[in-house]
Coordinates of C-alpha atoms in Angstrom, one line a residue:
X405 CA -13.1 -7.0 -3.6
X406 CA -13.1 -4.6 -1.0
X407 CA -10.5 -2.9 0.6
X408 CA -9.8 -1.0 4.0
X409 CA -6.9 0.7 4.6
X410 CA -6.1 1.9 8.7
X411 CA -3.2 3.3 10.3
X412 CA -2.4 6.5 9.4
X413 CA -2.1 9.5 11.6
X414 CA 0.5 12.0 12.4
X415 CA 4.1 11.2 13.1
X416 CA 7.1 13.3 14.2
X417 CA 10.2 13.2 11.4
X418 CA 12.3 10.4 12.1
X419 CA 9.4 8.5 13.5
X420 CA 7.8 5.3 11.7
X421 CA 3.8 4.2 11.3
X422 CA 3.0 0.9 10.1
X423 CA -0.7 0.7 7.4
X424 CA -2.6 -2.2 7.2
X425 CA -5.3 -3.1 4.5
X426 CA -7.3 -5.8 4.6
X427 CA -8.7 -7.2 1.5
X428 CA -12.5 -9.1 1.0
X429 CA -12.5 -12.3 -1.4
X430 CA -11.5 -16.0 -0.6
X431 CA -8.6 -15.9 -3.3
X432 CA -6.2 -13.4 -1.5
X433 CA -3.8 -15.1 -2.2
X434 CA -3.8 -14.6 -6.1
X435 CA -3.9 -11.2 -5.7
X436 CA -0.9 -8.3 -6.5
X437 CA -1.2 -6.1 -3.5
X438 CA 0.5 -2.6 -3.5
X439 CA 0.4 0.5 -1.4
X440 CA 0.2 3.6 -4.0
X441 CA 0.0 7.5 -2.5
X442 CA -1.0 11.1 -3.4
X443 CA 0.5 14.0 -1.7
X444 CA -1.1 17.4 -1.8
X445 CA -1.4 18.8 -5.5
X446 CA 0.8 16.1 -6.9
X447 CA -0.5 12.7 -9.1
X448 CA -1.0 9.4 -7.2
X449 CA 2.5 7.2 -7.2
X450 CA 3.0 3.9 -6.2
X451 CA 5.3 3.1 -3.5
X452 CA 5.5 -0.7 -3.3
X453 CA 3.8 -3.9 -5.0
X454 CA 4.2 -7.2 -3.3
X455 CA 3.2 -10.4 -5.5
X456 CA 1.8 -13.7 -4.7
X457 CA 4.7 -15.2 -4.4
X458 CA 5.8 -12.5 -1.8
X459 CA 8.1 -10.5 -3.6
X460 CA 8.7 -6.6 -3.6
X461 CA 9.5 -3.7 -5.2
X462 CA 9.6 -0.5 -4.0
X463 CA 9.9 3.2 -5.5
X464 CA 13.3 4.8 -5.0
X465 CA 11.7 7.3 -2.5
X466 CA 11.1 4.2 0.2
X467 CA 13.7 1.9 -0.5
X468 CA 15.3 0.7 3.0
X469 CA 13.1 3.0 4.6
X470 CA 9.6 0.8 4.0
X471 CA 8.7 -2.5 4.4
X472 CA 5.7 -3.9 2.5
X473 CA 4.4 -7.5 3.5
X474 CA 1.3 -9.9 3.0
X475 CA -0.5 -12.4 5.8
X476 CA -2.6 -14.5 3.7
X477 CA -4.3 -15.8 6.7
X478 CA -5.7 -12.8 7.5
X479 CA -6.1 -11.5 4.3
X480 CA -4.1 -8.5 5.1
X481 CA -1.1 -6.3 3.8
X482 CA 1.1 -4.4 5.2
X483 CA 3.4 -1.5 5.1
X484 CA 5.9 -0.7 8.1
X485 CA 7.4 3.0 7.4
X486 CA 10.7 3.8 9.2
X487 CA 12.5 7.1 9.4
X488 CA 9.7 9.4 7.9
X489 CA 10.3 12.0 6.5
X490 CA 7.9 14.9 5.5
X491 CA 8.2 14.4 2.0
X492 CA 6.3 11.3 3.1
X493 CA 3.2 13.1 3.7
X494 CA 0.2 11.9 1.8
X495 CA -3.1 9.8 1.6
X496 CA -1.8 6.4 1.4
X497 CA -4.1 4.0 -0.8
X498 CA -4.3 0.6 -1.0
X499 CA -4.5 -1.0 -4.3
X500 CA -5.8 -5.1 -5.4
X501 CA -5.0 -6.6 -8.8
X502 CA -7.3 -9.8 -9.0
X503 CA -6.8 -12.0 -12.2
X504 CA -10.1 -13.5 -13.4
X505 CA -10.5 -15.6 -16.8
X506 CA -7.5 -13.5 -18.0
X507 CA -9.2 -10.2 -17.2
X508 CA -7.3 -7.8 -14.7
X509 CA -9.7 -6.1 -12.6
X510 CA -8.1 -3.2 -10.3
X511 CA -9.4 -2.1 -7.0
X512 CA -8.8 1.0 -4.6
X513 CA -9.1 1.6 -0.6
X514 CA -10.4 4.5 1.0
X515 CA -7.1 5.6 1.4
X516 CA -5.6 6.5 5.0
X517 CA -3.9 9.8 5.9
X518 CA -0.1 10.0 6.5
X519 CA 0.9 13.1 8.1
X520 CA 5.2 13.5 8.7
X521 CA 5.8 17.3 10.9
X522 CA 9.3 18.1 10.8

């Protein structure tokens, strides 16, 4: 499965951005999508998960703020990010969980910049 992640750049506070990662592989559909990100000097975290059956969770951090969401059609997630915040600043990576004979087999994205000025 491979991944590519677009749509980061720089954004005023207050401001919102909206990622997009579109995923390889006919099976889509089956797989847990989630955004994860790493901010300067600080561990990888995830930020939201979205299942096959199309629900969400979210860290605390992002809750009402972000908006995660799936087109299987195009094979593509997304995450809409309202009222930034520079706290929000960080490489932003998108993250597949495919399910194979009962074997879990994780995959990354290049991971797209976020960058919130205050």
């Amino acid at each position: 499965v491979q991944l590519q992640a677009s749509g980061g750049g720089l954004v005023q506070a207050g401001g919102s951005l909206r990622l997009s990662c579109a995923a390889s592989g006919s099976t889509f559909s089956s797989y847990t999508m989630a955004w994860y990100r790493q901010a300067s000097e600080k561990q990888r975290e995830l930020v939201a998960n979205i299942l096959r059956d199309g629900s969400a969770m979210y860290t605390d951090d992002v809750k009402g703020r972000f908006t995660i969401s799936r087109d299987n059609t195009l094979n593509t997630i997304y995450l809409q990010m309202n009222s930034l915040a520079p706290e929000d600043t960080a490489v932003y990576y998108c993250f597949a969980r495919v399910v194979k004979n009962a074997v879990e087999y994780d995959y990354w994205g290049q991971g797209t910049l976020v960058t919130v000025s205050s």
